Amino acid sequence: MSVKHDPAHVSLVVESALASWTSLRLAIQHGFVEGNTDEKFSQLSEDLKCLCLQGSDQLDIEELLESSAYHDFNFLDEDGSFKDLSKAIVTCLKEIQTEDLNTVVRKHFPSVTEALKKSVQGDDKTEEVEEGLALSEMISETSIKEESTESRVKHKQEPVIDEDGFELVQPRRRR
């Protein structure tokens, strides 16, 4: 018999898990994804939420993550993060039954604590972070950092070719 999970809690756990998945973030940031990234990410998120709400086991979640990474986001994750992430999701959903939601999510997905800080605390209620906010914020922050580092990277000058088709030797500039 599977335990029924609150859809809002499942949503927060799934979004936190996807936001903390480094391989996925890197694939998106470096343009491995062909087509609409937001649509593919939303589809992965929805599929993962459905699996969690159905009470699927760790193996089903792991297979979904691996399949989506390979087919939708064009990367192979050989470090075993599929297993780690699916185990963290399942464990997190079990622990939410007896512990505080934010504490459990922070414990399993520490990289999304900024998104959790933005959630509004009530008496015994927590208003969850907007769908996909954690990932989109993390991606936008790192893409801004990438743009600033790209502007600092010096591009190699193209060789100068003379009229005979030979490359001219150019002296190196001292730093």
Short mmCIF file of C-alpha atoms in Angstrom, two decimals:
data_model
loop_
_atom_site.label_atom_id
_atom_site.label_comp_id
_atom_site.label_asym_id
_atom_site.label_seq_id
_atom_site.Cartn_x
_atom_site.Cartn_y
_atom_site.Cartn_z
CA MET A 1 0.00 0.00 0.00
CA SER A 2 1.52 3.29 -1.04
CA VAL A 3 1.34 6.48 0.98
CA LYS A 4 -0.58 9.41 -0.51
CA HIS A 5 1.58 12.50 -0.81
CA ASP A 6 0.41 16.09 -0.86
CA PRO A 7 0.80 17.34 -4.47
CA ALA A 8 2.29 20.64 -3.25
CA HIS A 9 4.94 18.75 -1.26
CA VAL A 10 5.72 16.48 -4.20
CA SER A 11 6.02 19.54 -6.42
CA LEU A 12 8.52 21.19 -4.09
CA VAL A 13 10.58 18.01 -3.74
CA VAL A 14 10.68 17.43 -7.52
CA GLU A 15 11.57 21.05 -8.32
CA SER A 16 14.26 21.03 -5.63
CA ALA A 17 15.68 17.76 -6.94
CA LEU A 18 15.82 18.98 -10.53
CA ALA A 19 17.32 22.31 -9.45
CA SER A 20 20.07 20.52 -7.56
CA TRP A 21 20.93 18.12 -10.42
CA THR A 22 24.23 19.52 -11.64
CA SER A 23 24.42 17.47 -14.83
CA LEU A 24 21.03 18.74 -15.98
CA ARG A 25 21.93 22.35 -15.24
CA LEU A 26 25.20 22.02 -17.16
CA ALA A 27 23.48 20.39 -20.15
CA ILE A 28 21.00 23.25 -20.31
CA GLN A 29 23.62 25.97 -19.77
CA HIS A 30 25.98 24.64 -22.42
CA GLY A 31 23.31 24.20 -25.05
CA PHE A 32 23.19 20.40 -25.29
CA VAL A 33 19.41 20.55 -25.51
CA GLU A 34 17.88 20.71 -28.97
CA GLY A 35 14.49 22.38 -29.18
CA ASN A 36 12.54 24.11 -26.45
CA THR A 37 14.41 23.67 -23.15
CA ASP A 38 11.59 25.05 -20.99
CA GLU A 39 9.08 22.68 -22.53
CA LYS A 40 11.34 19.66 -22.06
CA PHE A 41 12.11 20.64 -18.48
CA SER A 42 8.40 21.14 -17.71
CA GLN A 43 7.60 17.74 -19.21
CA LEU A 44 10.30 16.05 -17.11
CA SER A 45 9.02 17.81 -14.02
CA GLU A 46 5.40 16.79 -14.66
CA ASP A 47 6.35 13.17 -15.43
CA LEU A 48 8.41 12.98 -12.26
CA LYS A 49 5.58 14.45 -10.18
CA CYS A 50 3.12 11.92 -11.63
CA LEU A 51 5.45 9.04 -10.78
CA CYS A 52 5.88 10.31 -7.22
CA LEU A 53 2.14 10.81 -6.73
CA GLN A 54 1.50 7.27 -8.01
CA GLY A 55 3.88 5.93 -5.38
CA SER A 56 6.43 4.61 -7.86
CA ASP A 57 9.63 3.11 -6.53
CA GLN A 58 13.19 4.36 -6.84
CA LEU A 59 13.92 2.27 -9.94
CA ASP A 60 11.03 3.83 -11.91
CA ILE A 61 12.20 7.34 -11.02
CA GLU A 62 15.78 6.46 -11.91
CA GLU A 63 14.72 5.11 -15.32
CA LEU A 64 12.71 8.26 -16.05
CA LEU A 65 15.67 10.50 -15.16
CA GLU A 66 18.10 8.47 -17.25
CA SER A 67 15.78 8.28 -20.24
CA SER A 68 14.97 11.97 -20.15
CA ALA A 69 18.62 12.95 -19.76
CA TYR A 70 19.61 10.88 -22.77
CA HIS A 71 16.68 11.55 -25.11
CA ASP A 72 15.59 15.08 -24.15
CA PHE A 73 18.69 16.76 -22.75
CA ASN A 74 21.36 14.92 -24.80
CA PHE A 75 23.73 13.80 -22.08
CA LEU A 76 24.91 10.62 -20.43
CA ASP A 77 25.47 10.82 -16.73
CA GLU A 78 28.08 8.21 -15.90
CA ASP A 79 28.68 9.20 -12.28
CA GLY A 80 25.56 7.53 -10.92
CA SER A 81 23.63 10.69 -10.19
CA PHE A 82 20.43 9.06 -11.50
CA LYS A 83 20.55 6.63 -8.59
CA ASP A 84 21.54 9.30 -6.09
CA LEU A 85 18.84 11.71 -7.19
CA SER A 86 16.08 9.10 -7.31
CA LYS A 87 17.10 7.79 -3.89
CA ALA A 88 17.06 11.33 -2.48
CA ILE A 89 13.58 11.96 -3.91
CA VAL A 90 12.13 8.74 -2.50
CA THR A 91 13.80 9.25 0.87
CA CYS A 92 12.67 12.86 1.01
CA LEU A 93 9.06 11.90 0.29
CA LYS A 94 9.17 9.28 3.07
CA GLU A 95 10.69 11.67 5.60
CA ILE A 96 8.15 14.41 4.84
CA GLN A 97 5.51 12.18 6.45
CA THR A 98 7.12 12.63 9.88
CA GLU A 99 9.36 15.71 9.62
CA ASP A 100 9.12 19.35 8.56
CA LEU A 101 8.99 19.83 4.78
CA ASN A 102 11.58 22.61 4.55
CA THR A 103 14.01 20.83 6.87
CA VAL A 104 13.83 17.62 4.86
CA VAL A 105 14.24 19.39 1.52
CA ARG A 106 17.21 21.40 2.82
CA LYS A 107 18.82 18.21 4.10
CA HIS A 108 18.53 16.32 0.81
CA PHE A 109 18.89 19.26 -1.60
CA PRO A 110 21.09 21.89 0.11
CA SER A 111 21.73 23.85 -3.09
CA VAL A 112 18.13 25.07 -3.24
CA THR A 113 18.03 26.74 0.18
CA GLU A 114 17.85 30.16 -1.50
CA ALA A 115 14.60 29.19 -3.18
CA LEU A 116 13.24 27.92 0.11
CA LYS A 117 14.12 31.19 1.81
CA LYS A 118 11.80 32.88 -0.66
CA SER A 119 8.88 30.67 0.37
CA VAL A 120 6.40 32.43 2.63
CA GLN A 121 6.08 30.99 6.13
CA GLY A 122 2.64 30.93 7.76
CA ASP A 123 1.41 29.53 11.08
CA ASP A 124 1.32 25.89 10.05
CA LYS A 125 1.26 26.48 6.31
CA THR A 126 4.00 26.98 3.80
CA GLU A 127 3.32 28.53 0.45
CA GLU A 128 5.54 26.69 -2.01
CA VAL A 129 7.97 28.39 -4.37
CA GLU A 130 6.61 29.03 -7.88
CA GLU A 131 7.00 26.10 -10.26
CA GLY A 132 10.46 25.93 -11.80
CA LEU A 133 11.67 29.02 -9.95
CA ALA A 134 14.58 27.27 -8.29
CA LEU A 135 16.03 25.91 -11.52
CA SER A 136 15.41 29.05 -13.56
CA GLU A 137 17.10 31.21 -10.92
CA MET A 138 20.09 28.90 -10.68
CA ILE A 139 20.45 28.77 -14.46
CA SER A 140 20.13 32.52 -14.89
CA GLU A 141 22.71 33.17 -12.17
CA THR A 142 25.24 30.82 -13.72
CA SER A 143 24.60 32.03 -17.26
CA ILE A 144 25.30 35.60 -16.13
CA LYS A 145 28.58 34.37 -14.62
CA GLU A 146 29.40 32.59 -17.89
CA GLU A 147 28.77 35.72 -19.94
CA SER A 148 31.10 37.76 -17.74
CA THR A 149 33.86 35.15 -17.98
CA GLU A 150 33.43 34.87 -21.75
CA SER A 151 34.00 38.60 -22.11
CA ARG A 152 37.32 38.21 -20.27
CA VAL A 153 38.53 35.32 -22.44
CA LYS A 154 40.98 36.47 -25.08
CA HIS A 155 40.33 35.08 -28.51
CA LYS A 156 43.23 33.81 -30.58
CA GLN A 157 44.03 35.98 -33.54
CA GLU A 158 43.61 34.42 -36.95
CA PRO A 159 46.89 33.83 -38.79
CA VAL A 160 47.87 36.33 -41.45
CA ILE A 161 48.30 34.73 -44.87
CA ASP A 162 50.39 36.48 -47.52
CA GLU A 163 49.65 36.54 -51.27
CA ASP A 164 51.63 33.32 -51.84
CA GLY A 165 49.45 31.43 -49.36
CA PHE A 166 52.06 31.23 -46.61
CA GLU A 167 51.33 32.09 -43.01
CA LEU A 168 53.31 35.09 -41.80
CA VAL A 169 55.20 34.65 -38.58
CA GLN A 170 54.07 37.20 -36.04
CA PRO A 171 56.08 38.00 -32.93
CA ARG A 172 54.42 37.13 -29.64
CA ARG A 173 53.37 39.91 -27.40
CA ARG A 174 54.81 39.90 -23.93
CA ARG A 175 52.41 40.11 -21.05
#
